[in-house]
């Protein structure tokens, strides 16, 4: 008997980048008060949980994932009280809020690191120091374009320090019980502001061991289980969402429980991103062949009944191609990132709409898969209106440009003369054309399509909670599957090809058109999709 589904298993998430959302004080940066002013847009869309990107004091070398103070808010974004007000305002509109918990590393400007380099107690052992840079050589480098090594020499201490990301982000030493405890204190502080949980950043890398690739180690899992036990004891309604960019079989242990028995409750993370399915959605679409999606879902283990995957099409990072083969990566780069500037590390720094040639049919098709495959959907801010990108901006900033609210100056984002990043203003994706006000006024817009998806998704628990069964069809362009839950089945049909596909269906109801469908053959046009409930 399954437990009663909990809120996160049926949630619709929205990834909100505070800096890009709304500037309330005219300084050119979005801020927490500005985000509050825009919450009605998200409630109207049907979002049920916000995920806030980091808003901590930070030198912003990694856009806030380099934290200089875990107990504050960056002055550009407001104050801790503003943070509390944002959480309360979201709650008042029926939306929950989770935020990033960045455990693996701090900024090199964090006082802990400054004290550690001077070997000051008790921070001496807060980071991973070594006399040699020859340790842990089996660990890959993640920010390949920038970092030649995971070790950087610190002349103050006269030792190397370990970092999985930028050299300005030294890794904390999770073998140190004081660090382990400090993270609980940080979690408690933010939960005290009313949060509903955390997206735990970069968790595979917490602990290092010689002779391993330093990812997903048993010691890391042991600590994460302690974190979960702490959260369950103090905040039983809250969730932990795991960011582990790994193969499905390596993500499975992050849910905990018993790998052979999904009825045993998970005791590590409530949720985990499904990274590998994401590039395969793009691959399947470009090839007009369902195989990559069917294969990766077939390789996805079942998870405990109290857990849920998180699905996404894009996020604030490059579209990662770490979880594909080398050959597939090069194929993806050729197809989706023909210009060198579109590539970054092992990925592609482009947004959803430009990746899909701004073809409304393809954008809807991938969104349809986002809402019908297992896992809670996450919408990346701006993708609900098909925003564009600026590949010429530094690092991943090109997919983090100001939200396009209306056709007025600065897209209605800010009154300032100069913004943290330029608004997109090209002919195709410019705010003059692509903005929230215009799309709300047009019942045929992408915004309204997504709004209908969300309403339909919420009306039918099978889409969130149902079992998955793929159907066979002679045409590889047809990606058809059933989602079944408590006697209801939704048949989801997707045509990945540019030709019509005919498929036999039973009697049912078209959930999106809200019209009956009689048994017989239906024809799906190029990139067409249907959600049929029986
Ligand atoms: C975040 C990135 C960040 C990295 C290091 C990732 O998981 O999504 O934006 O650069 O962690 O904190």
XYZ file of C-alpha atoms and ligand atoms in Angstrom:
546
model
C 0.000 0.000 0.000
C 1.509 3.338 -1.073
C 1.633 6.105 1.484
C -0.557 9.138 0.782
C 1.324 11.172 -1.846
C 3.041 14.147 -0.374
C 3.049 17.664 -1.791
C 6.350 17.444 -3.668
C 5.301 14.338 -5.581
C 2.643 16.311 -7.428
C 4.322 19.736 -7.456
C 4.991 22.034 -10.399
C 8.313 23.765 -9.809
C 9.599 27.067 -11.151
C 13.281 27.925 -11.042
C 13.493 31.593 -10.112
C 16.674 33.593 -10.520
C 16.144 36.570 -8.212
C 18.739 38.734 -9.954
C 16.861 38.443 -13.239
C 13.294 38.638 -12.095
C 12.358 42.154 -11.003
C 14.324 45.151 -9.806
C 12.299 46.993 -7.139
C 14.806 49.733 -6.261
C 16.184 50.821 -9.607
C 19.753 49.595 -9.147
C 19.715 47.329 -12.189
C 19.602 44.076 -10.203
C 16.552 41.993 -9.539
C 15.860 41.642 -5.836
C 13.691 39.825 -3.320
C 11.155 42.655 -3.034
C 10.909 42.713 -6.807
C 10.274 38.976 -6.908
C 7.402 39.482 -4.455
C 5.819 41.970 -6.872
C 5.855 39.326 -9.589
C 4.548 36.344 -7.662
C 1.040 36.684 -9.068
C 2.427 35.774 -12.488
C 3.627 32.450 -11.116
C 0.476 31.721 -9.144
C -1.546 32.477 -12.271
C 0.578 30.115 -14.322
C -0.171 27.377 -11.792
C 3.257 26.940 -10.211
C 3.146 25.279 -6.780
C 6.774 25.480 -5.645
C 9.535 28.008 -6.296
C 13.185 27.079 -6.323
C 15.273 30.173 -5.556
C 18.823 30.321 -6.851
C 21.410 31.463 -4.264
C 20.948 34.957 -2.821
C 23.821 34.881 -0.295
C 26.553 37.507 0.069
C 29.059 36.467 -2.560
C 31.737 37.843 -4.867
C 29.601 36.267 -7.623
C 32.434 34.452 -9.343
C 29.989 31.549 -9.696
C 26.887 33.726 -9.543
C 26.248 33.131 -5.851
C 27.256 29.469 -5.663
C 30.428 30.941 -4.154
C 29.103 31.884 -0.723
C 30.910 34.397 1.487
C 28.363 34.322 4.321
C 25.818 31.540 4.830
C 23.635 33.650 7.121
C 22.985 36.678 4.978
C 21.588 38.024 1.741
C 23.625 39.800 -0.932
C 23.088 43.568 -0.637
C 21.963 43.729 -4.279
C 19.064 41.396 -3.485
C 17.871 42.804 -0.144
C 17.944 41.527 3.405
C 17.184 38.395 5.365
C 13.854 39.994 6.295
C 13.091 40.453 2.590
C 13.842 36.765 2.115
C 11.366 35.902 4.849
C 8.821 38.240 3.256
C 9.226 36.512 -0.113
C 8.640 33.099 1.451
C 5.560 34.409 3.260
C 4.211 36.084 0.125
C 4.640 32.847 -1.843
C 2.907 30.877 0.898
C 0.045 33.373 0.892
C -0.457 32.494 -2.793
C -0.381 28.758 -2.170
C 3.190 28.266 -3.393
C 5.987 26.618 -1.452
C 9.605 27.700 -1.632
C 12.867 25.796 -1.659
C 16.316 27.347 -1.938
C 19.819 26.201 -2.719
C 21.870 24.686 0.058
C 25.441 24.865 -1.211
C 27.308 22.385 0.935
C 30.318 21.289 -1.060
C 32.232 24.564 -1.123
C 32.316 28.191 -0.076
C 33.813 31.282 -1.666
C 37.506 31.856 -1.021
C 36.281 35.129 0.542
C 34.385 33.246 3.247
C 35.870 34.018 6.695
C 36.260 30.262 7.280
C 38.623 30.001 4.324
C 40.495 33.139 5.277
C 41.041 31.711 8.773
C 41.887 28.279 7.408
C 44.638 29.605 5.168
C 46.160 31.181 8.294
C 45.734 27.848 10.122
C 43.537 29.478 12.744
C 41.562 27.197 15.063
C 38.924 25.934 14.738
C 38.991 26.495 10.962
C 42.399 24.980 10.286
C 40.814 21.757 9.057
C 37.626 23.182 7.444
C 38.962 22.734 3.891
C 40.843 20.010 2.035
C 44.546 20.896 2.173
C 47.515 18.996 0.827
C 51.259 19.373 0.377
C 50.969 17.804 -3.041
C 48.668 18.263 -6.010
C 49.049 14.597 -6.930
C 46.235 13.340 -4.671
C 42.811 12.180 -5.882
C 43.977 12.074 -9.472
C 41.004 9.965 -10.557
C 38.604 12.843 -9.927
C 37.506 14.560 -13.122
C 37.602 18.324 -13.607
C 34.111 19.770 -13.981
C 34.790 23.340 -15.126
C 37.052 22.053 -17.862
C 37.201 25.280 -19.857
C 38.635 27.234 -16.941
C 40.364 24.992 -14.432
C 43.446 22.932 -15.275
C 43.381 21.084 -11.941
C 41.222 20.412 -8.894
C 44.124 21.696 -6.766
C 45.248 25.307 -6.408
C 48.301 26.522 -4.507
C 47.646 28.877 -1.615
C 50.694 30.920 -0.811
C 49.409 32.091 2.562
C 49.149 28.569 3.936
C 51.847 27.113 1.740
C 49.641 24.190 0.666
C 47.294 23.220 -2.140
C 43.532 23.327 -1.574
C 40.990 21.089 -3.263
C 38.137 22.491 -5.393
C 35.741 20.693 -7.731
C 34.557 23.940 -9.344
C 36.249 27.343 -9.720
C 39.487 27.875 -7.794
C 37.622 30.643 -5.964
C 35.379 27.902 -4.516
C 37.430 25.805 -2.093
C 35.755 22.532 -1.108
C 34.761 22.144 2.515
C 36.205 19.171 4.373
C 33.239 16.928 5.169
C 35.456 14.562 7.119
C 35.508 17.273 9.756
C 32.585 16.858 12.212
C 32.571 20.631 12.787
C 31.834 21.200 9.082
C 29.112 18.561 9.181
C 27.530 20.289 12.157
C 27.914 23.762 10.645
C 25.780 22.689 7.691
C 22.968 21.634 10.028
C 23.118 25.073 11.664
C 22.895 26.734 8.257
C 19.926 24.570 7.269
C 18.212 25.415 10.567
C 18.699 29.140 10.022
C 17.044 29.134 6.584
C 14.298 26.719 7.583
C 13.565 29.183 10.387
C 12.614 31.721 7.714
C 9.826 29.431 6.594
C 11.405 27.533 3.694
C 9.915 24.262 2.520
C 13.222 22.597 1.831
C 16.440 22.738 -0.116
C 17.888 21.935 -3.476
C 21.170 20.486 -2.272
C 23.882 21.561 -4.670
C 26.660 19.327 -6.001
C 26.245 16.612 -3.377
C 28.244 13.799 -5.044
C 31.516 15.515 -4.236
C 31.321 16.076 -0.479
C 33.979 13.538 0.505
C 37.254 12.506 -1.176
C 39.036 9.169 -0.983
C 42.261 8.087 -2.685
C 41.821 5.540 -5.454
C 38.243 6.615 -6.243
C 36.745 9.242 -8.541
C 35.629 11.031 -5.358
C 31.963 10.939 -6.386
C 29.012 9.201 -4.702
C 31.165 7.707 -1.952
C 29.549 5.693 0.867
C 30.842 8.259 3.356
C 29.039 10.993 1.415
C 25.796 9.011 1.539
C 26.247 8.400 5.242
C 26.464 12.146 5.890
C 23.502 12.916 3.639
C 21.418 10.379 5.561
C 22.293 12.272 8.730
C 21.184 15.496 7.085
C 17.893 13.843 6.171
C 17.390 12.519 9.682
C 18.032 16.020 11.026
C 15.498 17.505 8.597
C 12.894 14.840 9.346
C 13.258 15.402 13.060
C 12.976 19.177 12.916
C 11.048 19.865 9.681
C 9.043 16.775 8.710
C 7.157 18.558 5.893
C 10.297 19.853 4.200
C 12.126 18.290 1.275
C 15.653 17.728 0.111
C 16.155 17.762 -3.658
C 19.348 16.144 -4.837
C 21.514 17.687 -7.508
C 23.637 14.776 -8.675
C 24.496 14.883 -12.348
C 24.989 11.121 -12.579
C 23.653 8.033 -14.320
C 20.262 6.818 -13.018
C 21.810 3.824 -11.223
C 24.205 6.185 -9.414
C 21.423 8.599 -8.467
C 19.268 5.788 -7.066
C 21.264 5.502 -3.787
C 20.584 9.191 -3.087
C 16.949 8.280 -2.440
C 17.976 5.708 0.194
C 15.607 2.972 1.275
C 16.051 -0.481 -0.240
C 17.200 -0.673 -3.875
C 15.234 -3.918 -4.339
C 12.045 -2.834 -2.667
C 10.431 0.512 -3.529
C 7.877 0.077 -0.750
C 10.651 0.677 1.764
C 10.621 4.417 2.400
C 13.535 6.502 1.185
C 15.702 7.950 3.926
C 18.111 10.213 2.049
C 16.648 12.622 -0.553
C 12.961 13.111 -1.266
C 13.668 14.126 -4.836
C 16.432 13.928 -7.411
C 16.928 15.586 -10.776
C 16.832 13.149 -13.674
C 19.836 14.527 -15.567
C 20.396 11.844 -18.235
C 16.889 11.930 -19.674
C 17.199 15.620 -20.506
C 19.752 15.556 -23.376
C 18.012 12.452 -24.719
C 14.786 14.378 -25.192
C 16.667 16.727 -27.517
C 18.435 13.799 -29.160
C 15.207 11.903 -29.800
C 13.552 14.997 -31.219
C 16.387 15.786 -33.621
C 16.630 12.178 -34.783
C 12.891 11.668 -34.991
C 13.428 8.475 -33.021
C 12.138 7.590 -29.556
C 14.951 5.120 -28.765
C 17.177 7.350 -26.571
C 14.259 8.222 -24.273
C 12.912 4.679 -24.066
C 16.379 3.319 -23.305
C 17.216 5.766 -20.535
C 13.821 5.365 -18.883
C 14.279 1.590 -19.120
C 17.590 2.028 -17.358
C 16.001 4.138 -14.615
C 15.528 2.117 -11.423
C 12.346 2.353 -9.415
C 12.557 4.707 -6.469
C 10.952 4.524 -3.023
C 7.216 5.277 -2.881
C 7.792 8.478 -0.931
C 10.263 9.863 -3.485
C 9.969 11.599 -6.832
C 12.165 12.526 -9.768
C 12.467 16.107 -10.951
C 12.309 16.627 -14.691
C 13.592 19.679 -16.529
C 14.312 20.814 -20.050
C 16.698 23.646 -19.249
C 18.106 25.351 -16.189
C 20.524 28.153 -15.248
C 23.582 26.130 -16.309
C 24.743 24.961 -19.693
C 22.705 22.076 -21.115
C 24.972 19.422 -19.697
C 26.234 16.622 -21.904
C 28.120 14.798 -19.188
C 25.669 11.882 -19.145
C 25.952 10.925 -22.831
C 28.673 9.075 -24.722
C 31.517 10.995 -26.313
C 30.081 10.299 -29.753
C 26.627 11.494 -28.720
C 28.134 14.634 -27.228
C 29.828 15.549 -30.469
C 26.632 14.831 -32.343
C 24.661 17.056 -29.933
C 27.220 19.839 -30.323
C 27.039 19.615 -34.105
C 23.264 19.622 -34.129
C 22.478 22.050 -31.327
C 25.626 24.163 -30.918
C 27.036 24.692 -34.381
C 28.942 27.822 -33.318
C 31.875 27.370 -30.952
C 30.570 30.121 -28.699
C 27.430 28.071 -27.994
C 29.537 25.406 -26.285
C 30.711 25.576 -22.703
C 32.563 22.893 -20.743
C 30.759 19.658 -21.675
C 27.565 21.410 -22.618
C 25.602 23.998 -24.542
C 24.862 27.506 -23.256
C 21.550 28.074 -24.959
C 17.955 28.389 -23.856
C 15.066 26.142 -24.788
C 13.443 28.228 -27.524
C 16.644 29.007 -29.492
C 17.731 25.370 -29.188
C 14.485 24.374 -30.864
C 14.775 26.954 -33.678
C 11.999 28.861 -31.971
C 9.659 26.315 -33.546
C 6.514 26.481 -31.474
C 5.613 22.870 -32.326
C 8.907 21.544 -30.959
C 8.786 23.766 -27.882
C 5.322 22.462 -27.062
C 6.340 18.885 -27.768
C 9.254 18.919 -25.327
C 7.120 20.678 -22.741
C 4.472 18.019 -23.227
C 7.118 15.394 -22.418
C 8.174 17.429 -19.392
C 4.652 17.153 -18.027
C 3.864 13.557 -18.998
C 7.035 11.578 -18.284
C 7.478 10.543 -14.630
C 8.825 13.211 -12.296
C 7.799 16.653 -11.137
C 8.268 19.253 -13.864
C 10.525 22.266 -13.320
C 10.067 25.307 -15.535
C 13.109 27.535 -15.914
C 12.177 31.207 -15.600
C 11.480 32.778 -18.968
C 10.929 29.484 -20.740
C 7.185 29.861 -20.155
C 7.260 32.641 -22.731
C 10.038 31.207 -24.926
C 12.785 33.686 -24.015
C 16.016 33.768 -25.994
C 19.647 33.863 -24.939
C 22.849 35.814 -25.539
C 25.720 33.441 -26.189
C 28.218 36.315 -26.109
C 27.831 36.928 -22.397
C 30.417 35.454 -20.044
C 30.101 31.903 -18.685
C 26.421 30.927 -18.321
C 25.160 34.514 -18.100
C 23.616 34.277 -21.554
C 20.788 32.135 -20.173
C 20.350 34.395 -17.138
C 19.224 37.647 -18.763
C 16.435 39.863 -17.350
C 12.919 38.485 -17.378
C 10.846 39.998 -20.172
C 7.673 41.357 -18.612
C 6.476 43.849 -21.204
C 7.483 45.882 -24.240
C 8.591 48.974 -22.313
C 12.206 50.019 -21.756
C 14.265 47.319 -19.998
C 11.412 44.885 -20.592
C 9.625 46.161 -17.480
C 12.378 44.559 -15.410
C 14.024 47.728 -14.087
C 14.076 51.542 -14.244
C 17.854 51.678 -14.073
C 20.084 53.072 -16.807
C 22.356 50.111 -16.599
C 21.393 46.515 -15.792
C 23.367 43.578 -14.385
C 23.014 42.087 -17.893
C 21.506 43.419 -21.110
C 17.921 42.503 -21.917
C 17.484 40.388 -25.022
C 16.432 42.764 -27.779
C 17.064 40.983 -31.050
C 14.365 40.760 -33.680
C 13.201 37.261 -32.876
C 13.521 36.980 -29.102
C 13.587 40.661 -28.104
C 11.393 41.833 -25.262
C 9.449 44.004 -27.683
C 7.958 40.776 -29.085
C 8.487 38.142 -26.421
C 7.048 39.281 -23.123
C 4.557 38.254 -20.452
C 2.005 41.008 -21.101
C 1.777 40.202 -24.810
C 1.464 36.482 -24.178
C -1.154 36.850 -21.481
C -3.251 38.874 -23.889
C -3.000 36.213 -26.601
C -4.964 33.034 -25.830
C -2.892 31.177 -28.442
C 0.460 32.025 -26.810
C 3.014 29.601 -25.376
C 2.241 30.999 -21.922
C -1.400 29.916 -22.237
C -0.413 26.526 -23.620
C 1.790 25.900 -20.593
C -0.931 27.136 -18.303
C -3.275 24.552 -19.825
C -0.615 21.847 -19.439
C -0.270 22.698 -15.775
C -4.023 22.703 -15.160
C -4.397 19.341 -16.922
C -1.400 17.933 -15.054
C -2.903 18.903 -11.728
C -6.311 17.491 -12.650
C -4.960 13.994 -13.221
C -2.723 12.411 -10.543
C -1.705 9.645 -12.974
C 0.621 12.128 -14.691
C 2.490 12.793 -11.466
C 2.235 9.428 -9.773
C 1.384 6.857 -12.416
C 3.409 3.864 -13.536
C 5.104 4.211 -16.905
C 4.615 1.767 -19.777
C 5.985 2.427 -23.249
C 3.962 1.232 -26.235
C 5.458 -0.216 -29.353
C 4.772 1.205 -32.817
C 6.379 0.519 -36.178
C 7.224 4.183 -36.666
C 10.225 5.113 -34.421
C 9.042 8.734 -34.450
C 6.114 7.821 -32.216
C 6.904 8.095 -28.526
C 3.804 6.636 -26.881
C 3.398 5.658 -23.278
C 0.789 5.104 -20.639
C 0.758 6.546 -17.142
C -1.536 4.567 -14.830
C -2.606 5.277 -11.301
C -5.526 4.027 -9.222
C -7.561 2.730 -12.154
C -6.971 5.716 -14.429
C -4.694 5.600 -17.459
C -3.431 8.505 -19.511
C -2.182 7.586 -22.967
C 0.488 10.096 -24.010
C 1.318 10.332 -27.694
C 4.231 12.301 -29.116
C 5.287 12.527 -32.723
C 9.006 13.286 -32.818
C 9.089 13.324 -36.608
C 8.243 15.814 -39.289
C 5.745 13.517 -41.005
C 2.245 12.514 -39.873
C 1.946 9.391 -37.741
C -1.225 7.359 -37.442
C -1.912 5.481 -34.249
C -4.827 3.410 -32.962
C -6.395 4.625 -29.725
C -9.245 3.377 -27.523
C -12.253 5.455 -26.475
C -11.205 8.266 -24.211
C -11.094 11.952 -23.517
C -8.524 14.387 -24.886
C -7.306 16.153 -21.745
C -5.963 19.227 -23.499
C -8.768 19.734 -26.007
C -11.297 18.681 -23.366
C -13.188 16.637 -25.975
C -14.133 12.970 -26.326
C -12.116 10.725 -28.630
C -13.701 7.608 -30.184
C -11.805 4.379 -30.612
C -10.020 4.254 -33.944
C -7.015 5.768 -35.621
C -5.863 9.276 -34.823
C -3.363 11.154 -36.912
C -0.618 13.087 -35.189
C 0.828 15.852 -37.347
C 4.559 16.657 -37.335
C 5.641 17.235 -33.698
C 2.050 16.694 -32.551
C 1.089 15.382 -29.133
C -2.083 14.225 -27.348
C -2.919 13.334 -23.749
C -5.826 10.871 -23.776
C -7.426 9.664 -20.590
C -9.303 6.365 -20.414
C 25.131 24.660 -10.024
C 26.047 25.522 -10.820
C 27.265 25.823 -9.974
C 27.906 24.557 -9.396
C 28.877 24.842 -8.318
C 25.960 23.414 -9.800
O 25.313 22.363 -9.450
O 23.943 24.367 -10.707
O 25.420 26.690 -11.246
O 28.200 26.471 -10.768
O 26.937 23.736 -8.847
O 28.236 25.297 -7.170
